[in-house]
Short mmCIF file of C-alpha atoms and ligand atoms in Angstrom, two decimals:
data_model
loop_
_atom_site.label_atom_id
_atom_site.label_comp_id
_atom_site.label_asym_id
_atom_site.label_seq_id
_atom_site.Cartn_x
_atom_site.Cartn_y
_atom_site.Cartn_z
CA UNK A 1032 -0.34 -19.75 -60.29
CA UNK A 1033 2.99 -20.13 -61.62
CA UNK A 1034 3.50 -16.72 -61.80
CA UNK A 1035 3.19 -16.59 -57.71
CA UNK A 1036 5.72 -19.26 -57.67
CA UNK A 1037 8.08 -16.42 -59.23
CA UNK A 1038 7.87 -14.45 -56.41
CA UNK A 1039 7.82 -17.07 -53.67
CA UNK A 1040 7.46 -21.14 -53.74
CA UNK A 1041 5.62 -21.51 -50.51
CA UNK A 1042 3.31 -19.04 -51.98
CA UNK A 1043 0.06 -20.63 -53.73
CA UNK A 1044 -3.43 -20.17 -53.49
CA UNK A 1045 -5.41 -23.63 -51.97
CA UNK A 1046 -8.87 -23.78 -52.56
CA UNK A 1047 -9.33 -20.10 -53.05
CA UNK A 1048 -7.28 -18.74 -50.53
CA UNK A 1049 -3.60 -17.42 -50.26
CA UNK A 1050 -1.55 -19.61 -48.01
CA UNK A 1051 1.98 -18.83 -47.15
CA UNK A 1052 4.23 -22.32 -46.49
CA UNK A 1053 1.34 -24.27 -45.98
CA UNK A 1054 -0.49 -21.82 -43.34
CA UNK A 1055 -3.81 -19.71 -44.15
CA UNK A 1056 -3.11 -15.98 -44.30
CA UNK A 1057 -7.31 -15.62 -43.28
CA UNK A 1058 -6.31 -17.36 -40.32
CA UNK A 1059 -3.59 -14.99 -40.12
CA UNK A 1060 -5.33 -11.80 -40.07
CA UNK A 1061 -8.01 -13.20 -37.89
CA UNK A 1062 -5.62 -13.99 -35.29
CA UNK A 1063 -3.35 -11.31 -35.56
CA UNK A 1064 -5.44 -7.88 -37.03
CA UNK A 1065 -3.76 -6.32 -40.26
CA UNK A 1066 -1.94 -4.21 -41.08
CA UNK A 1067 0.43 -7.57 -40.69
CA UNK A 1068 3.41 -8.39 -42.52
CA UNK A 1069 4.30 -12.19 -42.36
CA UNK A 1070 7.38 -13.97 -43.57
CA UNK A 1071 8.46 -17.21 -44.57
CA UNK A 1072 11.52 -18.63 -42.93
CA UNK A 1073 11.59 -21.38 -45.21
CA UNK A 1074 12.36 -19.17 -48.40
CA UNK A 1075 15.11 -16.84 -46.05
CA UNK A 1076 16.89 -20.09 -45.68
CA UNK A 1077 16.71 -21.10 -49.41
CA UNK A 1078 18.18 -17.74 -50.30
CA UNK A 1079 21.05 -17.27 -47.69
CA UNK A 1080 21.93 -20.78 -48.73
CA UNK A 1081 21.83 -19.97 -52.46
CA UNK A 1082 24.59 -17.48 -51.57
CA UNK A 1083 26.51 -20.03 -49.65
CA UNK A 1084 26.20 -22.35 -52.52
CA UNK A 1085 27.15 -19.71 -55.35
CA UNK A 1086 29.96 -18.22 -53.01
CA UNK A 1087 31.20 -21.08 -50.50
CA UNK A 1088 34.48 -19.35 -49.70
CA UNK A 1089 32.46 -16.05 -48.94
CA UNK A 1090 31.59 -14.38 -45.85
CA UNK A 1091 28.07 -13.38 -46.28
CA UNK A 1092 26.61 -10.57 -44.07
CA UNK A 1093 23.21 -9.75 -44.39
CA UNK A 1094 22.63 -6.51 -44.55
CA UNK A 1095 20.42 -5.75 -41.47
CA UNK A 1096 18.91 -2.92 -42.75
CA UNK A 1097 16.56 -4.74 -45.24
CA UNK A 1098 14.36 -6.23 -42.47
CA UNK A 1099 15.75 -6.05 -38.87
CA UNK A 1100 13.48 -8.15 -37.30
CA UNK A 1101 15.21 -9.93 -34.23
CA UNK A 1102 14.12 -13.35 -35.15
CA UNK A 1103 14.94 -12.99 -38.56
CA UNK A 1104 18.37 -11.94 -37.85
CA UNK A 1105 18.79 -15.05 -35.39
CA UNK A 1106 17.94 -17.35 -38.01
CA UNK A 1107 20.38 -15.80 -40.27
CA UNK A 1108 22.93 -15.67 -37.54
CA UNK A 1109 22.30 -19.07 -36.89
CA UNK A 1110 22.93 -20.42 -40.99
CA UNK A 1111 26.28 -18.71 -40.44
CA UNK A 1112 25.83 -15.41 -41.79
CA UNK A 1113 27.53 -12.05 -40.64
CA UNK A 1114 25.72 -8.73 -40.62
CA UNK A 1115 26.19 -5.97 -42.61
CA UNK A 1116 25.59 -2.67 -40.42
CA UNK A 1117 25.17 1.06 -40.18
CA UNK A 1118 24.66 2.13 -37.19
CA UNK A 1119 24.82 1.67 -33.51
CA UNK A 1120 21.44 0.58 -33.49
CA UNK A 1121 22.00 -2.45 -35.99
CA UNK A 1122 25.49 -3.17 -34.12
CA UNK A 1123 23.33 -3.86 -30.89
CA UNK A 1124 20.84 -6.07 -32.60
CA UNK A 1125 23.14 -7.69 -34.47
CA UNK A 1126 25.54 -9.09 -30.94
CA UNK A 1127 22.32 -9.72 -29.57
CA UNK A 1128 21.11 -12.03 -32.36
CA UNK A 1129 24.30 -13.80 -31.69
CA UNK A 1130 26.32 -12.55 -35.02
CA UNK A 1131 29.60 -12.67 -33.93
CA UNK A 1132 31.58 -9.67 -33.66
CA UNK A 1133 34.24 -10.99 -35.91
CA UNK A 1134 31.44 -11.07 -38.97
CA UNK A 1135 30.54 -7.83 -38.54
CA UNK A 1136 31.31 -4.92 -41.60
CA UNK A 1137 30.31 -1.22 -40.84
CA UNK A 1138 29.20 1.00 -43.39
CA UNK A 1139 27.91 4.39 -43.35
CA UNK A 1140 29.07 7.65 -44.02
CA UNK A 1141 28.01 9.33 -40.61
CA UNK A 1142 29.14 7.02 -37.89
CA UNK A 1143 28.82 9.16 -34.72
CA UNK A 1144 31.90 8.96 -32.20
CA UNK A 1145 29.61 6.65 -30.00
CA UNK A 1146 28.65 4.41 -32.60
CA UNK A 1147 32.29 3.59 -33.59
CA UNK A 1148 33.64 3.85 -29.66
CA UNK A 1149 31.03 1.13 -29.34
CA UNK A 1150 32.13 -0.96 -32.72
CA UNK A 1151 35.71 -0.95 -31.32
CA UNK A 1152 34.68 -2.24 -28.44
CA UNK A 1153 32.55 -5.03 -29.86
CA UNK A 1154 35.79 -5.65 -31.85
CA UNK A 1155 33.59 -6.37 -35.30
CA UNK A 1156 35.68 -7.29 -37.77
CA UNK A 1157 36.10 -4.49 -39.90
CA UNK A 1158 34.46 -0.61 -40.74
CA UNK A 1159 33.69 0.19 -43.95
CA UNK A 1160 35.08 3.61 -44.00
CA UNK A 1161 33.90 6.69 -45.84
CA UNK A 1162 35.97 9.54 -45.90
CA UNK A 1163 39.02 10.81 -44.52
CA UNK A 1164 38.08 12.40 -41.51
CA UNK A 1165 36.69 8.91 -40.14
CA UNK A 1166 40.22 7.26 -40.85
CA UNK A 1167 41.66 10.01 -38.62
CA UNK A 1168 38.82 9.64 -35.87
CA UNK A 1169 39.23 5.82 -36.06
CA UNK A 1170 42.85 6.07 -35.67
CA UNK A 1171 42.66 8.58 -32.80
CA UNK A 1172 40.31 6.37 -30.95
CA UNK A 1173 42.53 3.13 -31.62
CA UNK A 1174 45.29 5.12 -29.96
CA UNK A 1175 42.63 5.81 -27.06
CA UNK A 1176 41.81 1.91 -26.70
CA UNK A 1177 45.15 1.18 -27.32
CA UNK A 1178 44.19 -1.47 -29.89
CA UNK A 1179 44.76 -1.78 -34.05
CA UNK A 1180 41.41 -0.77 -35.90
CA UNK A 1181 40.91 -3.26 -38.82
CA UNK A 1182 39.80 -0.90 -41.80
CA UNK A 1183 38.52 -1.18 -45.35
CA UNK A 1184 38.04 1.90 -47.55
CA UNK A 1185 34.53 2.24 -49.41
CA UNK A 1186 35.72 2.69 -52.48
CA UNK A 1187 33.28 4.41 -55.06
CA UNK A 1188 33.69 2.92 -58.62
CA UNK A 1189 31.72 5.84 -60.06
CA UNK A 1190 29.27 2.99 -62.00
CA UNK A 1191 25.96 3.16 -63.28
CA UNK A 1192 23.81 0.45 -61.84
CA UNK A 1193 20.88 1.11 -63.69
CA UNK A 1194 18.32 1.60 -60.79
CA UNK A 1195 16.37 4.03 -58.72
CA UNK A 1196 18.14 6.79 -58.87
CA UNK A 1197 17.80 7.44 -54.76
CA UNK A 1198 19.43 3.91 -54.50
CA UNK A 1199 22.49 4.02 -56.89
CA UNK A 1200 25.33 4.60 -54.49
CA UNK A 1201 28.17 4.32 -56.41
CA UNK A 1202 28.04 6.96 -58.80
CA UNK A 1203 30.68 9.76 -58.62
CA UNK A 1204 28.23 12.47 -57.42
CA UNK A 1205 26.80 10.35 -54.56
CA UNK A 1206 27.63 10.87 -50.68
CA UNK A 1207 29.07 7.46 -50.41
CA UNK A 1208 32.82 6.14 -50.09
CA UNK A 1209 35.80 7.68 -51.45
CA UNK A 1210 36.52 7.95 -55.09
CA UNK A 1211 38.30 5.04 -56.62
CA UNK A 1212 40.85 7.41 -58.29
CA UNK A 1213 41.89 8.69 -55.15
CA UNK A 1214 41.82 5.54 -53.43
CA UNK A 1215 45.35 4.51 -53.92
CA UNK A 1216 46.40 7.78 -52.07
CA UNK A 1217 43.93 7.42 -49.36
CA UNK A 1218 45.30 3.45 -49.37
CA UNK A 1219 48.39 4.89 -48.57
CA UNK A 1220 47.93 7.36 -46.00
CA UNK A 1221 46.09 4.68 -43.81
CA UNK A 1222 48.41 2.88 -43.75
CA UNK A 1223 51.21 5.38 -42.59
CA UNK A 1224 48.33 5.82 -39.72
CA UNK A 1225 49.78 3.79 -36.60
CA UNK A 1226 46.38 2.68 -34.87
CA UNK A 1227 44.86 1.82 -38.30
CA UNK A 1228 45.16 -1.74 -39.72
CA UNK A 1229 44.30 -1.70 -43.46
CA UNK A 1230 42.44 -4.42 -44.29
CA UNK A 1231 40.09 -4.42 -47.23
CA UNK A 1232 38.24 -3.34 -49.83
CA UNK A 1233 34.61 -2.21 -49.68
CA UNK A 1234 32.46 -0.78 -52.68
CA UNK A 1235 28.37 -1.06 -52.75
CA UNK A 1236 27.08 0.24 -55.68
CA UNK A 1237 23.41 0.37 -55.32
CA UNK A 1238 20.21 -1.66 -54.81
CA UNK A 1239 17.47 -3.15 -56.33
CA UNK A 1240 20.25 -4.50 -59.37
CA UNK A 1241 18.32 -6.99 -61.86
CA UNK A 1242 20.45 -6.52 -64.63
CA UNK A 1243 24.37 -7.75 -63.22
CA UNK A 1244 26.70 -6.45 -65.78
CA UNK A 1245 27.26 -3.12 -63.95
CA UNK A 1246 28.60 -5.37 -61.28
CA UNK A 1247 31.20 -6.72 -63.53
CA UNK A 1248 32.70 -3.31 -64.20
CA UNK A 1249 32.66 -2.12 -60.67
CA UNK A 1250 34.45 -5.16 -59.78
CA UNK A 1251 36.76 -4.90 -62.15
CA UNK A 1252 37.70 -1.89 -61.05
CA UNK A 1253 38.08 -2.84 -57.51
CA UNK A 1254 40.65 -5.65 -58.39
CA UNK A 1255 42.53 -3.62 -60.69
CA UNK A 1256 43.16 -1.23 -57.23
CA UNK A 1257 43.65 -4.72 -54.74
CA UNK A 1258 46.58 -5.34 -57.51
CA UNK A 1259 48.44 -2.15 -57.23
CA UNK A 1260 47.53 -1.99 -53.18
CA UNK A 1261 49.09 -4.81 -53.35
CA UNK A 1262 52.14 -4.11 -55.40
CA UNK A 1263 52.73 -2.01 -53.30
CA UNK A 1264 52.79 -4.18 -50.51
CA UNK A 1265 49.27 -3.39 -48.89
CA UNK A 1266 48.05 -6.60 -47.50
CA UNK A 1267 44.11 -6.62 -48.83
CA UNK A 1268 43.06 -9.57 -46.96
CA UNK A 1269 39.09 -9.06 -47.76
CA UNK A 1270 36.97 -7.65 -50.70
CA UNK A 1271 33.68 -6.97 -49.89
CA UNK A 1272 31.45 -5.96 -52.75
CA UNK A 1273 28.36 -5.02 -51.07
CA UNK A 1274 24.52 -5.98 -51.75
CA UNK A 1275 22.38 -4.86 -54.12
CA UNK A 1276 20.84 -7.66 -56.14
CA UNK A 1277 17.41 -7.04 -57.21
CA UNK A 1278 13.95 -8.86 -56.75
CA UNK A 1279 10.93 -9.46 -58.55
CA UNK A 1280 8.47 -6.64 -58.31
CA UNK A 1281 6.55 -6.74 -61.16
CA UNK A 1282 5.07 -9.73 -62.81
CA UNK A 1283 7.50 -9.19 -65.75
CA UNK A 1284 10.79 -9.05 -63.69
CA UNK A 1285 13.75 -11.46 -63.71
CA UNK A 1286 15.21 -12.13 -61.21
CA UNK A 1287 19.02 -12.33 -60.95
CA UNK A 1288 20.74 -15.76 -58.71
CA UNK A 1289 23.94 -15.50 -56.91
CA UNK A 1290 24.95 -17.94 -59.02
CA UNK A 1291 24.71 -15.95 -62.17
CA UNK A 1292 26.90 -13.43 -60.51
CA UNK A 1293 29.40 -16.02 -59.54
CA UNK A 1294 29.73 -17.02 -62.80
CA UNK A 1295 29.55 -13.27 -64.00
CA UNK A 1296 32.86 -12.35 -61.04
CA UNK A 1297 34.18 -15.73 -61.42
CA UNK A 1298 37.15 -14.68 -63.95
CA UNK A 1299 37.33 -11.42 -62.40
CA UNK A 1300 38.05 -12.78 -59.19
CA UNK A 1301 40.19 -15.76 -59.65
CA UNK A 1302 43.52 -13.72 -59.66
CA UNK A 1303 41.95 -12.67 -56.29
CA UNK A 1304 43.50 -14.07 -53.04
CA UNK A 1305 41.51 -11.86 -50.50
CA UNK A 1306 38.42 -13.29 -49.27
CA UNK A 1307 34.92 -12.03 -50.62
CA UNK A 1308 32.83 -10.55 -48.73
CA UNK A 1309 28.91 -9.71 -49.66
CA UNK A 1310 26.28 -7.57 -48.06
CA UNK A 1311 22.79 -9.06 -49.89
CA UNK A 1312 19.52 -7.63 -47.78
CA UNK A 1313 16.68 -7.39 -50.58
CA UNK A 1314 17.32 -10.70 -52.53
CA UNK A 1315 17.02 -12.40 -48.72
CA UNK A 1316 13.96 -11.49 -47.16
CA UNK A 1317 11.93 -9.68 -49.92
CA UNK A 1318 10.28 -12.19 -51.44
CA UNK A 1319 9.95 -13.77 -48.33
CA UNK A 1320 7.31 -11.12 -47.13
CA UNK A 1321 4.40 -10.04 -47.45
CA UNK A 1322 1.82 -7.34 -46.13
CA UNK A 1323 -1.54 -8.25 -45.06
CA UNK A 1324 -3.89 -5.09 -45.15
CA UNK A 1325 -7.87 -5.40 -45.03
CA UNK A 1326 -10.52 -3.37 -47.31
CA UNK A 1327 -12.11 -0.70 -45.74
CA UNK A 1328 -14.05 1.25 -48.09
CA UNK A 1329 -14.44 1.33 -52.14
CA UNK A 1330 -15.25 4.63 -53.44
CA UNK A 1331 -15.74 5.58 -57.09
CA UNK A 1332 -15.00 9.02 -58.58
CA UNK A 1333 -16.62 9.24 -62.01
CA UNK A 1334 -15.13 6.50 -63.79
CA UNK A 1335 -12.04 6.60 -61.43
CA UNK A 1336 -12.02 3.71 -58.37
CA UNK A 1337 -10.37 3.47 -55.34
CA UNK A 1338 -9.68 0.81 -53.10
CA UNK A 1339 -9.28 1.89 -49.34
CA UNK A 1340 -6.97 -0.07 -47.07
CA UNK A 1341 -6.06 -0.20 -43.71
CA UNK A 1342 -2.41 -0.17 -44.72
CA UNK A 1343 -0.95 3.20 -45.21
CA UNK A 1344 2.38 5.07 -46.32
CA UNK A 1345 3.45 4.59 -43.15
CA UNK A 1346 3.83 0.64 -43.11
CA UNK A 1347 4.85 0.58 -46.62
CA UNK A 1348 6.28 3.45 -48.08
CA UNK A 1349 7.98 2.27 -51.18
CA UNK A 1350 5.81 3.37 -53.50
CA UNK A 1351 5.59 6.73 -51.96
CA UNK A 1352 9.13 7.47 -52.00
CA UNK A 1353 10.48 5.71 -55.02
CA UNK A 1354 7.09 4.92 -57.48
CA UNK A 1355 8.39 1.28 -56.43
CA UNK A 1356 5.50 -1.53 -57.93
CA UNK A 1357 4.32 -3.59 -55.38
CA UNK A 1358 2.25 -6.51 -56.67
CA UNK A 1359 -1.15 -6.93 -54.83
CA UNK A 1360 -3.51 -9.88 -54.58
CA UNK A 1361 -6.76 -10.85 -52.82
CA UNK A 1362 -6.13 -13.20 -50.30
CA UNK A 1363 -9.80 -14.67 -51.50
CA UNK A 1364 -9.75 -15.42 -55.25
CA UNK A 1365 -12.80 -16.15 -56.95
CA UNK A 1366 -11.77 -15.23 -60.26
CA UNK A 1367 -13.71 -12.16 -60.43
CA UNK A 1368 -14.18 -9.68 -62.84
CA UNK A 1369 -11.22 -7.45 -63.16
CA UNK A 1370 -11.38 -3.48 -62.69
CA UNK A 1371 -8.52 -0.47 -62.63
CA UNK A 1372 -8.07 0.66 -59.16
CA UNK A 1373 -5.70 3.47 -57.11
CA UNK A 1374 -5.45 1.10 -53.93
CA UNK A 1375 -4.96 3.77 -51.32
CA UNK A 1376 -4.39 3.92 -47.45
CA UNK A 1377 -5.67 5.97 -44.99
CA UNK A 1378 -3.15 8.86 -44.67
CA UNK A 1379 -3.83 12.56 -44.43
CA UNK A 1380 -1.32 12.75 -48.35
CA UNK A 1381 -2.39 12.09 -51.76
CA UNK A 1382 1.41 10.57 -51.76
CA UNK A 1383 -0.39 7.16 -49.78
CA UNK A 1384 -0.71 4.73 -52.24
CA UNK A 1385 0.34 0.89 -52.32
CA UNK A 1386 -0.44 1.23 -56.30
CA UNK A 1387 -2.43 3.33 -58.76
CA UNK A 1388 -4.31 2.25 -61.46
CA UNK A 1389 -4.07 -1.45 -60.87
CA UNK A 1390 -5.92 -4.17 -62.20
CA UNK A 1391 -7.11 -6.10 -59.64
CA UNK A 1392 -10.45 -8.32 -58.84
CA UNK A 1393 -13.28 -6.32 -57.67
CA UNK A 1394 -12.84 -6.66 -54.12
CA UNK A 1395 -15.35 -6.38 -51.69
CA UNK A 1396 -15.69 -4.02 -48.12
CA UNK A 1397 -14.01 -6.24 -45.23
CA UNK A 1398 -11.67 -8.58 -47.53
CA UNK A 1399 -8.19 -8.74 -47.13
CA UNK A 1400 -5.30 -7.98 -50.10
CA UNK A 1401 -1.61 -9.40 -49.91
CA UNK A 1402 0.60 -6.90 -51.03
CA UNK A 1403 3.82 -9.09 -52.11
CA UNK A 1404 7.75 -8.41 -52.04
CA UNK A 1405 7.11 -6.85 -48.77
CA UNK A 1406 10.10 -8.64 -46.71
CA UNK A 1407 12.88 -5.99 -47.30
CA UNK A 1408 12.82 -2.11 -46.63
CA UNK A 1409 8.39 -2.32 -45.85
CA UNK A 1410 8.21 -2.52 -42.01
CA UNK A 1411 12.23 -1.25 -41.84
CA UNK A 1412 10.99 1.74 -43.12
CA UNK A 1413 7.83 2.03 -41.74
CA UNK A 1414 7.17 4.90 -38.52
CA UNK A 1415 4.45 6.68 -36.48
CA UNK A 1416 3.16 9.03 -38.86
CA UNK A 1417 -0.45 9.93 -38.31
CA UNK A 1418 -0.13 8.59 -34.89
CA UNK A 1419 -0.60 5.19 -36.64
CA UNK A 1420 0.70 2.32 -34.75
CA UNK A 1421 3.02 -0.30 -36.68
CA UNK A 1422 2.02 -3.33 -38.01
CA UNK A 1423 2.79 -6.83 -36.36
CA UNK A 1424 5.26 -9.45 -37.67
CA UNK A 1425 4.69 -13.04 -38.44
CA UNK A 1426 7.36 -15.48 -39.24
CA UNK A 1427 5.76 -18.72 -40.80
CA UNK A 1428 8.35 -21.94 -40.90
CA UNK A 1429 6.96 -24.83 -42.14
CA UNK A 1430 2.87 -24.48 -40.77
CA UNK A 1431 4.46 -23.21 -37.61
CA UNK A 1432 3.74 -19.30 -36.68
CA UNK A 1433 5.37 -17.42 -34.81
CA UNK A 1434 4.64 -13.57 -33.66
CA UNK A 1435 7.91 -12.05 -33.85
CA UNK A 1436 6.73 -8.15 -33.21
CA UNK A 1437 4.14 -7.43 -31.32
CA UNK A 1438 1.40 -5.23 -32.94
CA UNK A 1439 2.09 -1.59 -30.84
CA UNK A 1440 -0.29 0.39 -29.60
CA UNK A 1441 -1.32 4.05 -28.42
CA UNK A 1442 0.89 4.09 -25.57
CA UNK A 1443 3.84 2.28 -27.34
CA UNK A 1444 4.39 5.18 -29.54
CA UNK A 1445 3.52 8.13 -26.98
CA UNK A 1446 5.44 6.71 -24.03
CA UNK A 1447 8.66 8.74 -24.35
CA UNK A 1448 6.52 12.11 -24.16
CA UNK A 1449 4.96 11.15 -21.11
N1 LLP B 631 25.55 -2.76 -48.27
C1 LLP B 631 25.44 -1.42 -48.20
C2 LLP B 631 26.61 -0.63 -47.87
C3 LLP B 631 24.19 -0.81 -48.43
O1 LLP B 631 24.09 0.52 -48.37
C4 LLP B 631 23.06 -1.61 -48.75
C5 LLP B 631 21.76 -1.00 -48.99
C6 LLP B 631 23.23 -3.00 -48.79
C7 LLP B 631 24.49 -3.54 -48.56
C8 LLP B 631 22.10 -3.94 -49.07
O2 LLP B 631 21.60 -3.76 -50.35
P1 LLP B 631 20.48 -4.78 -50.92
O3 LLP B 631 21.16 -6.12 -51.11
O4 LLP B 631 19.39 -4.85 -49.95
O5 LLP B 631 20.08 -4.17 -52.19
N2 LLP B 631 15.19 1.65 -49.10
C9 LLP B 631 15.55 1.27 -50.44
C10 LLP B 631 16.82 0.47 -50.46
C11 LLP B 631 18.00 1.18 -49.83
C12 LLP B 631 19.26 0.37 -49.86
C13 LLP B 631 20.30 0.96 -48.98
N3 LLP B 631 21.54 0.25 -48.92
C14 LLP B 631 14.39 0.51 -51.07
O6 LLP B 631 13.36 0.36 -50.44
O7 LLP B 631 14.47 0.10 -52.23
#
């Protein structure tokens, strides 16, 4: 029991049977057909306002990628936060879920022409740029709209921060930002550029972060450049040092507050007369979520078992990609006898899994299974494949439920052939 708690207060099992924030996840599924992923708003709230409460001076802007539900962004919008985005497509949803334009950071490292004609145009508050070539793009096109491009460089620390190795992003070798030895140069020819307005700082360097001392040396790093930038009388007015704090996957995981990496920048950051800037995605909404998936067969092989759900690689393809633990519980427990499992989905690749050799009750034909930390990067990342269509999306606040995406169907994903 207390071990859900971990993950997710408003998650507990009454009487049996999961309930997220009060509400029955059965009922759930029997309303709304698995695969479904529902979230609690509840626990979004609690965790943007954790960062609020760690950082108060801060501009947080949730990075939209992690789960860019509508509704979800709106609420976020709506505690005060900015967005974090990279690309048009994010931009879009982010003015439409009523994030101003003026909390808005860019990232990326291939921003089309369109995408940043568009940004300019929206006026967001800053891009996050990545090489060279887009300072001189972003400066021609200022000249075009005849208006002062606000500009941070991404700079790239080159440190380790101990995670997946597809989601460490600030490592010399990676595609991202600019290296922070050649920043100062860089610094200096934006600022020469006439349509460019430097601005900031911006370094991200990685995801899925439980252990914050890398964070310390990246930032460190960063300051020591905002002091000579501004020796030299570049006017840094923001420092935005990204996302990347981890969740709890598996049972054994700690998981890192914003508070402990105030207190960890705090001294770092006090000489420091920019404003900060953050880009958290994961530690917002990925406890928050979870998938709902329902048994369809059980099938043993020799001594080996599988479980067979109607959740594939498709709607969750974490641990496809990355080996990433997912922690998975019957919505129903009775306390049964455990067994070791591969719980499997339906795809045409031995690659679809949700986990292999799990413990796990013996679960039953029909029954449903919770797969948890599914808020962040599960339906964002989820597509067609198989000709499967996606999962719907739940948004629980308080024993209230709300459908916030429609579960698609044939058509939905075969309209734009015909
Ligand atoms: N800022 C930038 C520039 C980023 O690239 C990212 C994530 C974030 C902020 C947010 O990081 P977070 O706080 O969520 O860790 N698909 C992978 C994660 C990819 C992260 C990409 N960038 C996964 O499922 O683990």
């Amino acid at each position: 029991m207390e071990l859900l708690k971990e993950y997710n207060p408003y998650l507990e099992y009454k009487n049996g049977e999961l309930h997220l924030e009060g509400v029955s996840l059965k009922a759930l599924v029997e309303e709304f057909g698995t695969p479904l992923y529902v979230y609690s708003a509840s626990y979004i709230k609690d965790r943007f306002n954790a960062y609020k409460e760690a950082f108060p001076e801060a501009l947080i802007c949730y990075a939209l990628k992690a789960n860019f539900n509508p509704h979800i962004a709106r609420l976020l919008g709506e505690l005060g936060a900015g967005a974090d985005i990279v690309s048009g497509g994010e931009l879009y949803l982010a003015l439409k879920a009523g994030i101003p334009a003026n909390k808005i950071v860019y990232a990326g490292v291939g921003k089309t022409e369109r995408e940043l004609r568009e940004a300019i145009e929206a006026d967001i508050l800053m891009f996050n740029v990545e090489s060279r070539q887009e300072l001189e793009v972003l400066n021609e096109l200022g000249k075009r709209y005849g208006k002062k491009v606000r500009i941070a460089i991404r700079v790239n620390p080159d440190v380790d921060p101990k995670t997946h190795p597809y989601i460490a992003t600030g490592m010399r070798k990676s595609k991202f930002g600019i290296d922070i030895r050649e920043a100062e140069k860089e610094y200096e020819y934006a600022s020469c550029l006439e349509n460019l307005e430097v601005i900031g700082i911006h370094c991200h360097i990685g995801s899925q972060i439980l252990d914050v001392s890398p964070y310390k040396e990246a930032v460190e790093k960063v300051v020591s450049l905002y002091e000579r930038l501004t020796e030299k009388g570049i006017n840094i007015q923001y420092l935005d040092i990204g996302g990347g704090l981890g969740i709890k996957y598996k049972p054994e995981d700690k998981e890192p507050t914003p508070k402990e990496l105030a207190k960890l920048l705090e001294p770092i950051l006090s000489k420091v007369k920019a404003k900060l800037i953050l880009e958290p995605g994961r530690s917002i909404t990925g406890n928050a979520g979870l998938l709902l998936t329902q048994v369809q067969f059980l099938k043993d092989k020799g001594d080996k078992h599988f479980i067979i759900v109607d959740a594939g690689m498709n709607d969750l393809i974490r641990p496809a990609i990355y080996g990433a633990y997912h922690h998975i519980l019957p919505v129903k427990d009775e306390g049964r006898q455990l067994i070791k499992a591969d719980i499997v989905g339906p795809i045409c690749e031995t690659g679809d899994f949700l986990a292999l050799d799990r413990e796990i009750q013996r679960v039953e034909r029909g029954e449903y299974l919770a797969v948890l930390s599914a808020g962040a990067y599960c339906f964002a990342m989820s597509s067609h494949y198989n000709a499967r269509p996606r999962a719907a999306e739940v948004l629980v606040d308080k024993g209230e439920v709300k459908l916030i995406r429609k579960r698609e169907d044939y058509g939905y994903i075969f309209a734009p052939s015909f």
